Amino acid sequence: MERDEGRGWEGQLGGLLREVRRQASCEAGPGVGRLLDWLHRQTGLDAAVIAEDAVTVESSTADFPRRVLAPLAGMVARLSDGHLAAAATEAEALHVRCEALGPHGPRAVLVVVSRAEPTSQTVALTSHTGSVLTLLRHAEAGDRNRRGYQDKARQLRFAVLHGLLAGGPLLARRMTTGTVPPLLDADRLRVHLLRCPSADRDEIAQTHQDPSGYQGTALMVHCPVFKEHLICLIAEDDGADGDGDTGASSPGPALGDVLRRLVRDNPRYALGVSDVQPLHATAEAYTQATHALASARTTADRVAYHHGQTSLTGILPPQPALAWARAFLRPLDAAPKNSADITRLAITMPRSGVARLLGLSRNTVTAHLRRAQQALGQDLTDVRSRADVHLALTLTSSCPPAEPGPQRPPALADLLSSESAAAWAQTILRPLQDRHRRTLQTWIDANADAQQAASRMDISRNTVRAHLRTAEAALGLDLLTTSTGTHDVVHALRIAAARAI
């Protein structure tokens, strides 16, 4: 008889361990309710777990008599705050046993009830179940803390990136408290923009994450606007060559190699890589990486480097161009600062992306843009107006201060009529085949609406988009994702039309 009872006891303990193993392997994580149901099946007891506040029923078996908790309130409170470890009593004609879960208060409390007095074996199994619940709850708390740490690490990396994009290395340093990312001690960097399934970004970033939450001398940031983009800022030393590889001891190039291997091994991945840029030019590096990523989608290995074209701002005469830009944007000074800042963002990304980035509704973003439109006298839904605003914003942020002078600011048409502007436009458009250039011109004339362009050309919308994808690869400009390359195309086509080239 004793041997049979021993085997039954061992079977119950084995069953408890199997339940723990099952829950540990379950993607949903530990389930208190499932363990209470298991205890009920083994012993016939009804059970509940009272949360750390000593009031809330966190989980219970289906038939647990909650009326019993009112007379137990004082005992449960003493168990929760650490004055008692376990207690047994009777309430509402039921035998009640309570056990605190964990060594430190405030703590949850396991309450089990039965009509008959439980046997010593049942009490022992209940106690073991309480110990398992304590371990499972600790594991669950550890998982929550780990997820919380990863969330905060992602937020910190994004804050550093935002500081680099908005104000430079000094502002990025001010975004951190404690450990400064080693990237900010570098002189130069490349931006690698990885396109991958959104669900893969966490695994990639955490695989290369150090205890400080960074990636060594690199920084991996989840793009908040385009969910399939992972922005990778990688420090470059003085030995970098044209393809971004330096010595094997440099962590940056090693991570660049890893990204290229990921793309090679995953058909859904693509990678765009910027030129080497000084740290304060991170925004320019990011723009280059977006253009390169647009080209990468159509290359055989799905990896592309920025072509390195001269920008339009680089060939315009600095002082006249800046005078035009400041005069063009001066009415924006009368708009609220928030409206001006949101307009700067909305020129380079979709309105829905601006809303996600700033945590605003799309209606709020639209309202700010409406104020900016009224101030500028420009229709910001028109692709040509957006190109002009983008050019003016780029000039005011990249050109040196204008020298004072009485001259009247030139018109944009005058600035674009120079021989250097014509040569720039020819360089931009030269890689295009005639049919793709016609499609691009019609698409711009249709205000970047592929359906309207398709109707005008009597072809399908898919054909228009296919032509635009081909044009992206040929031009090395992003036309369909962030659309920042569209601004250059607008100006290049405008110059070409004026000079019949």
Short mmCIF file of C-alpha atoms in Angstrom, two decimals, residues 270-465:
data_model
loop_
_atom_site.label_atom_id
_atom_site.label_comp_id
_atom_site.label_asym_id
_atom_site.label_seq_id
_atom_site.Cartn_x
_atom_site.Cartn_y
_atom_site.Cartn_z
CA ALA A 270 17.99 44.27 -49.78
CA LEU A 271 20.71 46.70 -48.70
CA GLY A 272 21.52 50.28 -49.65
CA VAL A 273 24.86 51.77 -48.57
CA SER A 274 25.81 55.45 -48.44
CA ASP A 275 29.14 57.08 -49.19
CA VAL A 276 31.47 57.70 -46.25
CA GLN A 277 30.31 60.89 -44.56
CA PRO A 278 31.45 62.94 -41.55
CA LEU A 279 29.37 62.36 -38.47
CA HIS A 280 27.65 65.73 -38.72
CA ALA A 281 26.42 64.77 -42.24
CA THR A 282 24.44 61.74 -41.05
CA ALA A 283 21.26 63.14 -42.62
CA GLU A 284 22.96 63.26 -46.03
CA ALA A 285 24.28 59.71 -45.52
CA TYR A 286 20.78 58.49 -44.70
CA THR A 287 19.36 60.11 -47.84
CA GLN A 288 22.10 58.47 -49.92
CA ALA A 289 21.31 55.08 -48.37
CA THR A 290 17.61 55.43 -49.27
CA HIS A 291 18.53 56.14 -52.89
CA ALA A 292 20.93 53.18 -52.93
CA LEU A 293 18.25 50.90 -51.48
CA ALA A 294 15.92 51.85 -54.33
CA SER A 295 18.60 50.67 -56.77
CA ALA A 296 19.35 47.53 -54.76
CA ARG A 297 15.87 46.10 -55.34
CA THR A 298 16.67 45.46 -58.99
CA THR A 299 20.31 44.36 -58.76
CA ALA A 300 21.27 40.69 -58.87
CA ASP A 301 22.74 40.60 -55.36
CA ARG A 302 20.24 43.13 -53.91
CA VAL A 303 23.08 45.31 -52.57
CA ALA A 304 23.80 48.78 -53.96
CA TYR A 305 26.11 51.66 -53.09
CA HIS A 306 25.26 55.30 -53.61
CA HIS A 307 26.30 56.52 -57.05
CA GLY A 308 27.80 59.71 -55.72
CA GLN A 309 26.10 62.21 -58.07
CA THR A 310 26.56 65.90 -57.42
CA SER A 311 23.42 67.40 -55.92
CA LEU A 312 21.63 70.33 -57.50
CA THR A 313 22.53 72.50 -54.50
CA GLY A 314 26.18 71.74 -55.20
CA ILE A 315 26.15 73.36 -58.66
CA LEU A 316 23.97 76.42 -58.02
CA PRO A 317 25.80 79.72 -57.26
CA PRO A 318 25.77 79.76 -53.44
CA GLN A 319 24.90 83.36 -52.61
CA PRO A 320 22.15 83.91 -55.23
CA ALA A 321 20.69 80.46 -54.52
CA LEU A 322 20.61 81.13 -50.79
CA ALA A 323 19.06 84.55 -51.36
CA TRP A 324 16.29 82.92 -53.42
CA ALA A 325 15.74 80.18 -50.82
CA ARG A 326 15.49 82.59 -47.90
CA ALA A 327 13.10 84.85 -49.76
CA PHE A 328 11.03 81.83 -50.80
CA LEU A 329 10.79 80.49 -47.23
CA ARG A 330 10.48 83.82 -45.42
CA PRO A 331 6.64 83.67 -45.25
CA LEU A 332 7.02 80.41 -43.32
CA ASP A 333 8.42 82.44 -40.42
CA ALA A 334 4.91 83.70 -39.78
CA ALA A 335 3.56 80.16 -39.30
CA PRO A 336 3.76 78.40 -35.91
CA LYS A 337 7.17 76.77 -35.39
CA ASN A 338 5.56 73.33 -35.08
CA SER A 339 3.93 73.79 -38.49
CA ALA A 340 7.27 74.75 -40.04
CA ASP A 341 9.05 71.77 -38.47
CA ILE A 342 6.34 69.33 -39.55
CA THR A 343 6.49 70.74 -43.08
CA ARG A 344 10.22 70.03 -43.23
CA LEU A 345 9.53 66.40 -42.35
CA ALA A 346 6.53 66.03 -44.65
CA ILE A 347 8.56 67.14 -47.67
CA THR A 348 10.74 64.02 -47.35
CA MET A 349 8.32 61.37 -46.11
CA PRO A 350 4.60 60.47 -46.38
CA ARG A 351 2.20 62.26 -44.08
CA SER A 352 1.29 58.97 -42.44
CA GLY A 353 4.99 58.49 -41.70
CA VAL A 354 5.25 61.94 -40.11
CA ALA A 355 2.25 61.10 -37.95
CA ARG A 356 3.84 57.83 -36.76
CA LEU A 357 7.20 59.49 -36.15
CA LEU A 358 5.77 62.29 -34.02
CA GLY A 359 2.92 60.36 -32.41
CA LEU A 360 0.31 62.65 -33.95
CA SER A 361 -2.87 61.93 -35.86
CA ARG A 362 -2.84 62.37 -39.64
CA ASN A 363 -5.49 65.09 -39.23
CA THR A 364 -3.14 67.06 -36.96
CA VAL A 365 -0.30 66.74 -39.47
CA THR A 366 -2.63 67.86 -42.27
CA ALA A 367 -3.73 70.89 -40.23
CA HIS A 368 -0.11 71.97 -39.71
CA LEU A 369 0.64 71.54 -43.41
CA ARG A 370 -2.42 73.60 -44.29
CA ARG A 371 -1.02 76.50 -42.22
CA ALA A 372 2.35 76.17 -43.95
CA GLN A 373 0.66 76.11 -47.37
CA GLN A 374 -1.24 79.28 -46.60
CA ALA A 375 1.92 81.02 -45.41
CA LEU A 376 4.03 79.96 -48.41
CA GLY A 377 1.29 80.27 -51.00
CA GLN A 378 2.25 76.82 -52.26
CA ASP A 379 0.21 73.67 -52.78
CA LEU A 380 2.18 71.04 -50.85
CA THR A 381 0.20 68.24 -52.48
CA ASP A 382 1.67 69.27 -55.87
CA VAL A 383 4.90 67.46 -56.72
CA ARG A 384 6.51 70.50 -58.34
CA SER A 385 5.71 72.78 -55.40
CA ARG A 386 7.11 70.17 -53.03
CA ALA A 387 10.31 70.01 -55.10
CA ASP A 388 10.73 73.79 -54.86
CA VAL A 389 10.15 73.79 -51.10
CA HIS A 390 12.57 70.89 -50.68
CA LEU A 391 15.27 72.71 -52.69
CA ALA A 392 14.81 75.87 -50.62
CA LEU A 393 14.98 73.93 -47.33
CA THR A 394 18.10 72.08 -48.47
CA LEU A 395 19.83 75.31 -49.50
CA THR A 396 19.10 77.07 -46.21
CA SER A 397 20.40 74.11 -44.20
CA SER A 398 23.55 73.43 -46.26
CA CYS A 399 24.78 76.78 -47.61
CA PRO A 400 26.93 79.26 -45.67
CA PRO A 401 25.26 82.46 -44.41
CA ALA A 402 24.38 84.89 -47.14
CA GLU A 403 26.43 88.05 -47.51
CA PRO A 404 24.33 91.19 -47.12
CA GLY A 405 23.54 92.99 -50.32
CA PRO A 406 20.89 95.19 -51.89
CA GLN A 407 20.31 92.89 -54.85
CA ARG A 408 16.85 91.52 -55.41
CA PRO A 409 16.73 87.70 -55.00
CA PRO A 410 16.80 85.90 -58.36
CA ALA A 411 13.93 83.76 -59.60
CA LEU A 412 14.32 79.99 -59.48
CA ALA A 413 14.02 79.83 -63.28
CA ASP A 414 17.06 82.11 -63.55
CA LEU A 415 19.07 79.92 -61.20
CA LEU A 416 18.21 76.83 -63.26
CA SER A 417 19.09 78.42 -66.61
CA SER A 418 22.86 78.19 -66.18
CA GLU A 419 25.14 75.89 -68.18
CA SER A 420 26.12 74.04 -65.00
CA ALA A 421 22.46 73.34 -64.25
CA ALA A 422 21.95 72.04 -67.77
CA ALA A 423 24.97 69.77 -67.45
CA TRP A 424 23.64 68.50 -64.11
CA ALA A 425 20.23 67.72 -65.64
CA GLN A 426 21.83 65.85 -68.53
CA THR A 427 23.90 63.79 -66.09
CA ILE A 428 20.82 62.92 -64.05
CA LEU A 429 18.66 61.91 -67.02
CA ARG A 430 21.29 60.31 -69.27
CA PRO A 431 20.93 56.74 -67.87
CA LEU A 432 17.22 56.62 -68.78
CA GLN A 433 15.90 54.81 -71.83
CA ASP A 434 13.51 56.92 -73.91
CA ARG A 435 10.40 54.98 -72.90
CA HIS A 436 11.26 55.20 -69.23
CA ARG A 437 11.92 58.94 -69.55
CA ARG A 438 8.53 59.39 -71.21
CA THR A 439 6.88 57.47 -68.40
CA LEU A 440 8.73 59.53 -65.81
CA GLN A 441 7.70 62.80 -67.48
CA THR A 442 4.05 61.70 -67.70
CA TRP A 443 4.12 60.55 -64.06
CA ILE A 444 5.42 63.95 -62.93
CA ASP A 445 2.81 65.70 -65.14
CA ALA A 446 0.18 63.53 -63.40
CA ASN A 447 1.40 64.76 -59.99
CA ALA A 448 3.19 61.46 -59.28
CA ASP A 449 -0.07 59.52 -59.60
CA ALA A 450 0.64 56.18 -61.28
CA GLN A 451 -3.02 55.56 -62.13
CA GLN A 452 -3.40 58.93 -63.83
CA ALA A 453 -0.15 58.41 -65.70
CA ALA A 454 -1.33 54.99 -66.87
CA SER A 455 -4.56 56.49 -68.20
CA ARG A 456 -2.70 59.20 -70.10
CA MET A 457 -0.30 56.66 -71.65
CA ASP A 458 -2.95 53.98 -72.24
CA ILE A 459 -0.95 51.38 -70.33
CA SER A 460 -1.55 49.58 -67.03
CA ARG A 461 -0.70 51.02 -63.63
CA ASN A 462 1.59 48.05 -63.01
CA THR A 463 3.51 48.87 -66.18
CA VAL A 464 3.96 52.46 -65.02
CA ARG A 465 5.31 51.28 -61.66
#
